[in-house]
Amino acid sequence: MSDKRAGLTQNQLDSYWMPYTANRQFKKDPRIITGAKGSYYTDAEGRQVFDGLSGLWCCGLGHGVPEISEAVAKQVQELDYAPGFQYGHTKSFQLAEKITEFMPDGLNRVFFVGSGSEAADTSLKIARAYWRKMGQPSKTKMIGRIKGYHGVNFGGISVGGIGANRVLYGEGISADHLAHTVIKGNEFTKGQPETGAELADELLELIGLHDASNIAAVIVEPLAGSAGVLPPPIDYLKRLRKICDEHNILLIFDEVICAFGRMGSDTGADAFGAVPDMMNIAKQLTNGVIPMGAVIARQDIYELFMEKGGPDYMMELPHGYTYSGHPVACAAGLAALDVLKKSGAIQRVKQMSGYFEDAVHSLKGTKYISDIRNFGFAAGFSVEAAPGEPSRRPYEVAMDMWGKGFYVRYGGDTVQLGLPFFTETDEMDRLIDALGDSFNALA
Ligand SMILES: Cc1ncc(COP(=O)(O)O)c(C=O)c1O
């Protein structure tokens, strides 16, 4: 007999303080996932639920990929853990090299972390340390962007631009923010908006205000995901790159969502034609199977640290995590990147993104949908706010979808889709039909 709570007692439900979750609502009406295969979850009632966000943008290859499961099982038997400080194991070096094969030229030094949030703080710390090593210690301020998401640690929320993620936590690190790139007139644009590149010139205003001698780095997601899928206007990132070059400011791309296929390319840098000085990755790196992230730096950044590192028994960057380069995560990463390449998943996303684009934009005109944005296998729908309650309708849509057998993300005033890379056209059709019905069912 199916049991919505999967046999969990009330005390077990109460014991767990769930992340980014409306705990009170959830515990009244739990949504428990008990299994996953391919593009589908099984829930506690035995229903099949389509995974419309690839987990949390991290399982693009689908669930239960045998090559990854086998690599993980083997690694746990062979070497379950090895200290990453002052000692090494082969797979971390192999994975570092493998990652560089997906990177734009010049980005080839990989620092492992455990998550996207750790990647954010690591890249910000490397940027500040870099300028100290360069003899310019006043370059400490960071520039993020409104609506940006860089995880939940103090560095990440300081440069992040989603108010709800910051409001409770007081002072962060010194940061200012560019304007976001959602502008009036660009609603319902398919792919990248043609207008808006000039928004990058806001950086010149911030340089005027703070002076480049005080600014360490600019950090942006090439395509902002969590705020509702905001593709960059054409040439916007190239313009940011140029301004950073002209003013001696490092440019960091947070590609925790973009890298490894979701954009129909190896990276967002590749898709949008601009190369950063450092790139943050996580999520799709292991297909979500084991937590892992990394910061990939330009070779000369790494070399500066080596040159200015003092005697060679001294560590050049006093930074790292217990789980940096964890052997099991490395085994998962090696297998996941191998499958990503050999399966042709990235090319498939590119080929099918036109079909997906047409499907999501077919909902233009649907009740309460005020904008639709997409790129690759990512799409976001802005939802007209119910009076005084901007998040209520997205929540109601997502819950209605769950009831119909589709998992989608809701956040702020948006609903978001991030399809598994091998989603079939009839699955897309069913998903979009159901989504339209859920919007139409809103009061
Ligand atoms: C662009 C971006 N950066 C950072 C993060 C944080 O990653 P994590 O949740 O692994 O810390 C996310 C997570 O969604 C993200 O989308």
Coordinates of C-alpha atoms and ligand atoms in Angstrom, one line a residue:
M1 CA 0.0 0.0 0.0
S2 CA 1.3 3.4 -0.8
D3 CA 2.2 5.8 2.0
K4 CA 2.8 9.4 1.2
R5 CA 5.1 9.7 4.2
A6 CA 7.1 6.7 3.2
G7 CA 6.7 5.3 6.7
L8 CA 8.3 8.4 8.3
T9 CA 7.0 9.2 11.8
Q10 CA 6.1 12.8 12.7
N11 CA 9.2 13.0 14.9
Q12 CA 11.4 12.0 12.0
L13 CA 9.8 14.6 9.8
D14 CA 10.2 17.2 12.5
S15 CA 13.8 16.3 13.2
Y16 CA 15.1 17.4 9.8
W17 CA 15.4 21.2 9.2
M18 CA 15.1 21.1 5.4
P19 CA 17.1 23.4 3.2
Y20 CA 15.4 26.1 1.0
T21 CA 12.1 24.5 1.9
A22 CA 8.8 25.7 3.4
N23 CA 9.3 23.2 6.2
R24 CA 5.8 23.7 7.8
Q25 CA 4.0 23.2 4.5
F26 CA 6.2 20.3 3.5
K27 CA 5.7 18.4 6.7
K28 CA 1.9 18.7 6.4
D29 CA 2.0 17.3 2.9
P30 CA 5.4 15.5 2.3
R31 CA 6.7 14.9 -1.2
I32 CA 9.1 12.0 -0.7
I33 CA 11.2 10.6 -3.5
T34 CA 12.1 7.0 -3.2
G35 CA 13.9 6.2 -6.5
A36 CA 15.1 7.6 -9.8
K37 CA 15.9 6.2 -13.2
G38 CA 16.5 8.1 -16.4
S39 CA 14.3 11.2 -16.5
Y40 CA 11.9 10.0 -13.9
Y41 CA 11.6 9.9 -10.1
T42 CA 9.5 7.4 -8.2
D43 CA 7.7 8.9 -5.2
A44 CA 6.5 7.3 -2.0
E45 CA 3.1 6.5 -3.6
G46 CA 4.8 4.7 -6.4
R47 CA 4.0 7.4 -9.0
Q48 CA 6.5 8.2 -11.8
V49 CA 7.4 11.9 -11.9
F50 CA 9.2 13.5 -14.8
D51 CA 12.3 15.3 -13.6
G52 CA 11.8 18.7 -15.3
L53 CA 14.8 20.4 -13.6
S54 CA 17.4 17.6 -13.8
G55 CA 17.4 17.4 -10.0
L56 CA 18.6 20.9 -9.2
W57 CA 20.1 21.5 -12.6
C58 CA 22.7 18.8 -11.9
C59 CA 21.5 15.4 -13.4
G60 CA 21.4 16.2 -17.1
L61 CA 22.5 12.7 -18.1
G62 CA 19.5 11.3 -16.2
H63 CA 19.5 9.2 -13.1
G64 CA 21.1 5.8 -12.5
V65 CA 23.7 6.1 -15.2
P66 CA 25.4 2.7 -14.9
E67 CA 29.0 3.9 -15.8
I68 CA 28.8 6.5 -13.0
S69 CA 27.3 4.1 -10.4
E70 CA 29.9 1.5 -11.2
A71 CA 32.8 3.9 -11.0
V72 CA 31.6 5.1 -7.6
A73 CA 31.1 1.6 -6.2
K74 CA 34.5 0.6 -7.4
Q75 CA 36.2 3.7 -5.9
V76 CA 34.6 3.2 -2.5
Q77 CA 36.1 -0.3 -2.4
E78 CA 39.5 0.8 -3.7
L79 CA 40.2 4.2 -2.0
D80 CA 37.3 5.7 -0.1
Y81 CA 39.1 8.8 1.2
A82 CA 42.6 10.2 1.0
P83 CA 43.8 13.5 2.6
G84 CA 43.9 16.2 0.0
F85 CA 46.3 18.4 1.9
Q86 CA 50.0 17.7 1.1
Y87 CA 49.1 14.2 -0.3
G88 CA 47.4 13.2 -3.6
H89 CA 45.6 10.4 -5.4
T90 CA 45.7 9.8 -9.1
K91 CA 42.0 10.5 -9.9
S92 CA 42.1 14.1 -8.8
F93 CA 44.9 14.9 -11.3
Q94 CA 43.2 12.9 -14.0
L95 CA 39.9 14.7 -13.4
A96 CA 41.6 18.1 -13.4
E97 CA 43.1 17.4 -16.8
K98 CA 39.8 16.0 -18.1
I99 CA 37.9 19.2 -17.0
T100 CA 40.4 21.4 -18.9
E101 CA 39.4 19.6 -22.1
F102 CA 36.0 21.3 -21.7
M103 CA 37.4 24.7 -20.9
P104 CA 38.2 27.6 -23.2
D105 CA 41.9 27.9 -24.1
G106 CA 43.9 29.3 -21.2
L107 CA 41.7 28.1 -18.4
N108 CA 43.7 25.1 -17.3
R109 CA 44.4 25.1 -13.5
V110 CA 41.7 23.4 -11.5
F111 CA 41.1 23.9 -7.7
F112 CA 38.6 21.4 -6.3
V113 CA 35.9 22.3 -3.8
G114 CA 32.7 20.6 -2.6
S115 CA 29.9 22.7 -4.0
G116 CA 29.0 25.7 -6.1
S117 CA 28.9 27.9 -2.9
E118 CA 32.4 26.9 -2.1
A119 CA 33.5 27.6 -5.7
A120 CA 32.1 31.1 -5.3
D121 CA 34.0 31.9 -2.1
T122 CA 37.1 30.2 -3.4
S123 CA 37.2 32.2 -6.6
L124 CA 36.6 35.5 -4.7
K125 CA 39.4 34.6 -2.3
I126 CA 41.8 33.8 -5.2
A127 CA 40.9 37.1 -6.8
R128 CA 41.7 39.1 -3.7
A129 CA 44.9 37.1 -3.1
Y130 CA 45.9 37.5 -6.7
W131 CA 45.9 41.3 -6.4
R132 CA 47.9 41.2 -3.2
K133 CA 50.5 39.0 -4.9
M134 CA 50.5 41.5 -7.7
G135 CA 51.3 44.3 -5.2
Q136 CA 47.9 45.9 -5.4
P137 CA 46.3 45.0 -2.0
S138 CA 43.6 47.7 -2.2
K139 CA 41.8 45.8 -5.0
T140 CA 39.3 44.0 -2.7
K141 CA 35.8 45.0 -3.7
M142 CA 33.7 42.6 -5.7
I143 CA 31.1 43.4 -8.3
G144 CA 28.2 41.0 -8.7
R145 CA 24.8 41.5 -10.4
I146 CA 21.2 42.0 -9.2
K147 CA 19.4 38.7 -9.6
G148 CA 22.7 36.8 -9.5
Y149 CA 23.0 33.6 -7.5
H150 CA 26.4 32.4 -6.3
G151 CA 25.3 30.0 -3.5
V152 CA 24.8 30.6 0.1
N153 CA 28.1 31.3 1.8
F154 CA 29.0 34.8 2.9
G155 CA 31.1 35.6 -0.2
G156 CA 28.4 34.2 -2.5
I157 CA 25.5 36.1 -0.9
S158 CA 27.5 39.3 -0.8
V159 CA 27.9 39.3 -4.6
G160 CA 24.6 37.6 -5.1
G161 CA 21.6 39.7 -6.1
I162 CA 18.5 37.9 -4.8
G163 CA 17.3 39.9 -1.9
A164 CA 15.6 37.1 -0.1
N165 CA 18.9 35.2 0.2
R166 CA 20.6 38.2 1.9
V167 CA 18.0 39.9 4.0
L168 CA 18.4 37.9 7.2
Y169 CA 22.2 37.7 7.4
G170 CA 23.6 41.1 8.0
E171 CA 27.0 42.3 6.8
G172 CA 28.8 40.4 4.0
I173 CA 32.0 41.2 2.2
S174 CA 32.4 44.5 0.4
A175 CA 30.5 44.3 -2.9
D176 CA 28.4 46.3 -5.3
H177 CA 26.1 45.2 -8.1
L178 CA 25.5 45.7 -11.8
A179 CA 21.9 46.0 -12.9
H180 CA 20.2 42.8 -14.1
T181 CA 19.6 42.2 -17.8
V182 CA 15.8 41.8 -17.8
I183 CA 14.6 44.9 -19.6
K184 CA 11.2 46.2 -20.8
G185 CA 10.5 45.4 -24.4
N186 CA 12.5 42.1 -24.3
E187 CA 9.7 40.0 -23.0
F188 CA 9.1 36.7 -24.8
T189 CA 12.4 36.9 -26.6
K190 CA 13.5 33.5 -27.9
G191 CA 17.1 32.9 -26.8
Q192 CA 19.5 35.9 -26.3
P193 CA 17.9 39.3 -26.4
E194 CA 19.2 41.6 -29.2
T195 CA 19.1 44.6 -27.0
G196 CA 20.7 45.2 -23.6
A197 CA 24.5 44.8 -24.3
E198 CA 24.9 48.4 -23.2
L199 CA 23.9 47.3 -19.6
A200 CA 27.5 46.1 -19.3
D201 CA 28.5 49.8 -19.4
E202 CA 27.1 50.1 -15.9
L203 CA 30.4 48.6 -14.9
L204 CA 32.0 51.9 -16.0
E205 CA 29.7 53.7 -13.5
L206 CA 30.8 51.4 -10.7
I207 CA 34.4 51.9 -11.6
G208 CA 33.8 55.6 -11.6
L209 CA 32.3 55.3 -8.1
H210 CA 34.8 52.9 -6.5
D211 CA 37.8 53.2 -8.8
A212 CA 39.4 50.2 -10.4
S213 CA 42.3 50.4 -7.9
N214 CA 39.7 49.1 -5.3
I215 CA 38.0 46.5 -7.4
A216 CA 39.2 42.9 -7.4
A217 CA 36.7 41.1 -9.7
V218 CA 33.4 41.0 -11.4
I219 CA 31.4 37.8 -11.0
V220 CA 28.4 36.9 -13.1
E221 CA 26.5 33.8 -14.3
P222 CA 26.7 33.8 -18.1
L223 CA 23.1 32.8 -18.0
A224 CA 21.5 33.6 -14.6
G225 CA 19.7 30.4 -13.6
S226 CA 18.1 30.6 -10.2
A227 CA 16.5 34.0 -10.7
G228 CA 14.5 32.5 -13.5
V229 CA 16.7 31.8 -16.5
L230 CA 18.0 35.1 -17.9
P231 CA 20.1 34.7 -21.0
P232 CA 22.6 37.4 -21.5
P233 CA 21.8 40.0 -24.2
I234 CA 23.9 39.5 -27.4
D235 CA 27.5 40.9 -26.8
Y236 CA 26.8 41.8 -23.2
L237 CA 29.4 39.4 -21.8
K238 CA 31.9 40.4 -24.5
R239 CA 31.5 44.0 -23.4
L240 CA 32.0 43.1 -19.7
R241 CA 35.1 41.3 -20.7
K242 CA 36.5 44.3 -22.6
I243 CA 35.8 46.7 -19.7
C244 CA 37.4 44.3 -17.2
D245 CA 40.5 44.1 -19.5
E246 CA 40.7 47.9 -19.9
H247 CA 40.5 48.4 -16.1
N248 CA 42.6 45.6 -14.8
I249 CA 39.7 43.8 -13.1
L250 CA 39.3 40.0 -13.0
L251 CA 36.2 38.5 -14.6
I252 CA 34.7 35.3 -13.0
F253 CA 32.0 33.3 -14.7
D254 CA 29.8 31.3 -12.3
E255 CA 29.0 28.4 -14.6
V256 CA 27.6 26.1 -11.9
I257 CA 24.5 25.7 -14.1
C258 CA 25.9 26.6 -17.5
A259 CA 28.9 24.3 -17.8
F260 CA 28.9 20.8 -19.2
G261 CA 26.0 20.8 -21.7
R262 CA 23.0 22.7 -20.5
M263 CA 23.7 25.5 -22.9
G264 CA 24.2 23.0 -25.8
S265 CA 27.9 23.7 -25.5
D266 CA 30.8 22.7 -23.2
T267 CA 30.5 26.0 -21.3
G268 CA 28.5 29.2 -21.2
A269 CA 31.8 31.0 -22.2
D270 CA 31.7 28.9 -25.3
A271 CA 28.0 29.5 -26.0
F272 CA 28.2 33.3 -25.5
G273 CA 31.7 34.0 -26.9
A274 CA 33.5 35.5 -23.9
V275 CA 36.3 33.9 -21.8
P276 CA 36.6 34.7 -18.1
D277 CA 39.8 34.7 -16.0
M278 CA 38.2 32.1 -13.6
M279 CA 35.3 29.8 -14.0
N280 CA 33.2 28.2 -11.2
I281 CA 31.7 24.8 -11.9
A282 CA 29.8 22.2 -9.8
K283 CA 26.5 20.3 -10.4
Q284 CA 26.8 18.6 -13.8
L285 CA 30.5 17.8 -13.1
T286 CA 29.5 14.5 -11.4
N287 CA 25.9 14.4 -12.8
G288 CA 24.9 15.3 -9.3
V289 CA 25.9 11.9 -8.0
I290 CA 28.5 13.1 -5.5
P291 CA 28.9 16.7 -4.3
M292 CA 31.8 18.4 -6.1
G293 CA 32.7 21.8 -7.5
A294 CA 35.9 23.5 -8.8
V295 CA 37.4 26.8 -9.8
I296 CA 39.3 26.8 -13.0
A297 CA 41.9 29.6 -13.2
R298 CA 44.0 31.0 -16.1
Q299 CA 47.4 29.5 -16.1
D300 CA 49.2 32.7 -15.4
I301 CA 47.1 33.3 -12.2
Y302 CA 48.3 29.9 -10.9
E303 CA 51.8 30.7 -12.0
L304 CA 51.9 34.0 -10.1
F305 CA 51.0 32.1 -6.9
M306 CA 53.8 29.6 -7.7
E307 CA 56.3 32.4 -8.3
K308 CA 55.4 34.4 -5.3
G309 CA 54.9 31.4 -3.0
G310 CA 58.2 31.7 -1.0
P311 CA 60.3 28.6 -0.3
D312 CA 58.9 25.6 -2.1
Y313 CA 57.9 23.7 1.1
M314 CA 55.4 26.6 1.7
M315 CA 51.8 26.4 0.5
E316 CA 51.1 29.0 -2.1
L317 CA 47.3 29.4 -1.3
P318 CA 46.3 28.7 2.3
H319 CA 42.8 27.5 1.3
G320 CA 41.1 24.1 0.7
Y321 CA 38.4 21.8 2.1
T322 CA 38.5 18.4 3.8
Y323 CA 36.6 17.1 0.7
S324 CA 38.5 19.0 -2.0
G325 CA 39.3 16.4 -4.7
H326 CA 37.5 13.6 -2.8
P327 CA 38.4 10.3 -4.5
V328 CA 34.8 9.1 -4.8
A329 CA 33.7 12.5 -6.3
C330 CA 36.6 12.3 -8.7
A331 CA 35.6 8.8 -9.8
A332 CA 32.1 10.1 -10.4
G333 CA 33.4 13.2 -12.3
L334 CA 35.6 11.1 -14.5
A335 CA 32.8 8.8 -15.4
A336 CA 30.2 11.6 -15.8
L337 CA 32.4 13.6 -18.2
D338 CA 33.3 10.5 -20.1
V339 CA 29.6 9.7 -20.6
L340 CA 28.8 13.4 -21.4
K341 CA 31.3 13.3 -24.2
K342 CA 30.7 9.8 -25.6
S343 CA 26.9 9.9 -25.5
G344 CA 26.7 13.0 -27.7
A345 CA 24.5 14.7 -25.0
I346 CA 25.8 18.2 -25.6
Q347 CA 25.2 18.0 -29.3
R348 CA 21.7 16.7 -28.6
V349 CA 20.9 19.6 -26.4
K350 CA 22.0 21.9 -29.1
Q351 CA 19.9 20.1 -31.8
M352 CA 16.8 19.8 -29.6
S353 CA 16.9 23.3 -28.1
G354 CA 14.9 24.8 -31.0
Y355 CA 12.1 22.3 -30.4
F356 CA 12.2 23.1 -26.7
E357 CA 12.2 26.8 -27.4
D358 CA 9.1 26.6 -29.6
A359 CA 7.4 24.4 -27.0
V360 CA 8.0 26.8 -24.1
H361 CA 7.1 29.9 -26.1
S362 CA 3.8 28.2 -27.1
L363 CA 2.6 29.2 -23.6
K364 CA 2.8 32.9 -24.5
G365 CA -0.6 34.3 -23.8
T366 CA -1.4 31.8 -21.0
K367 CA -3.0 33.2 -17.9
Y368 CA -0.5 35.1 -15.6
I369 CA 2.6 34.4 -17.7
S370 CA 4.2 37.7 -18.2
D371 CA 7.5 36.6 -19.8
I372 CA 9.2 33.5 -21.1
R373 CA 13.0 33.1 -21.5
N374 CA 15.1 30.2 -22.7
F375 CA 18.5 29.0 -23.9
G376 CA 19.7 25.5 -24.4
F377 CA 17.7 23.2 -22.1
A378 CA 16.8 25.9 -19.6
A379 CA 13.6 28.0 -19.5
G380 CA 12.0 30.4 -17.1
F381 CA 8.5 31.8 -16.9
S382 CA 7.7 35.0 -15.1
V383 CA 4.4 35.0 -13.3
E384 CA 2.2 38.0 -12.6
A385 CA 2.1 38.5 -8.8
A386 CA -1.1 37.7 -6.8
P387 CA -1.7 40.9 -4.8
G388 CA 1.0 41.2 -2.1
E389 CA 2.1 37.6 -2.7
P390 CA 4.7 37.4 -5.6
S391 CA 5.7 33.8 -4.8
R392 CA 2.2 32.2 -4.3
R393 CA 1.3 31.5 -7.9
P394 CA 4.6 29.9 -8.9
Y395 CA 4.3 27.7 -5.8
E396 CA 0.7 26.7 -6.7
V397 CA 1.8 25.9 -10.3
A398 CA 4.7 23.7 -9.1
M399 CA 2.5 21.8 -6.6
D400 CA -0.2 21.3 -9.2
M401 CA 2.5 20.0 -11.6
W402 CA 3.8 17.6 -8.9
G403 CA 0.3 16.3 -8.5
K404 CA 0.2 15.6 -12.2
G405 CA 3.6 13.8 -12.3
F406 CA 6.0 16.6 -13.2
Y407 CA 8.7 18.1 -11.0
V408 CA 9.5 21.8 -11.9
R409 CA 11.3 24.5 -9.9
Y410 CA 9.6 27.6 -8.5
G411 CA 11.6 30.5 -7.2
G412 CA 10.6 34.1 -6.5
D413 CA 8.1 35.1 -9.1
T414 CA 9.2 32.4 -11.6
V415 CA 8.8 28.8 -12.7
Q416 CA 11.8 27.1 -14.2
L417 CA 12.6 24.2 -16.4
G418 CA 16.0 22.4 -16.9
L419 CA 15.4 19.3 -18.9
P420 CA 17.4 16.1 -18.8
F421 CA 19.6 16.1 -21.9
F422 CA 17.9 13.1 -23.5
T423 CA 14.3 14.3 -23.0
E424 CA 12.1 13.1 -25.9
T425 CA 9.9 15.5 -27.9
D426 CA 6.7 13.8 -26.7
E427 CA 7.9 14.3 -23.1
M428 CA 8.5 18.0 -23.8
D429 CA 5.0 18.2 -25.3
R430 CA 3.4 16.5 -22.2
L431 CA 5.4 18.7 -19.8
I432 CA 4.4 22.0 -21.6
D433 CA 0.7 20.9 -22.0
A434 CA 0.6 20.1 -18.3
L435 CA 2.3 23.4 -17.4
G436 CA -0.2 25.4 -19.5
D437 CA -3.1 23.6 -17.7
S438 CA -1.6 24.4 -14.3
F439 CA -1.4 28.1 -15.1
N440 CA -4.9 28.0 -16.5
A441 CA -6.2 26.4 -13.3
L442 CA -4.9 29.3 -11.1
A443 CA -7.6 31.3 -9.4
Ligands
LIG1 C1 25.1 29.8 -10.5 C2 25.2 29.0 -9.2 N1 26.2 29.2 -8.4 C3 26.3 28.6 -7.2 C4 25.4 27.7 -6.8 C5 25.5 27.1 -5.5 O1 25.8 25.8 -5.6 P1 25.6 24.8 -4.3 O2 24.2 24.7 -4.0 O3 26.2 23.5 -4.8 O4 26.4 25.4 -3.2 C6 24.3 27.5 -7.6 C7 23.2 26.6 -7.2 O5 22.1 26.5 -7.7 C8 24.2 28.2 -8.9 O6 23.1 28.0 -9.7

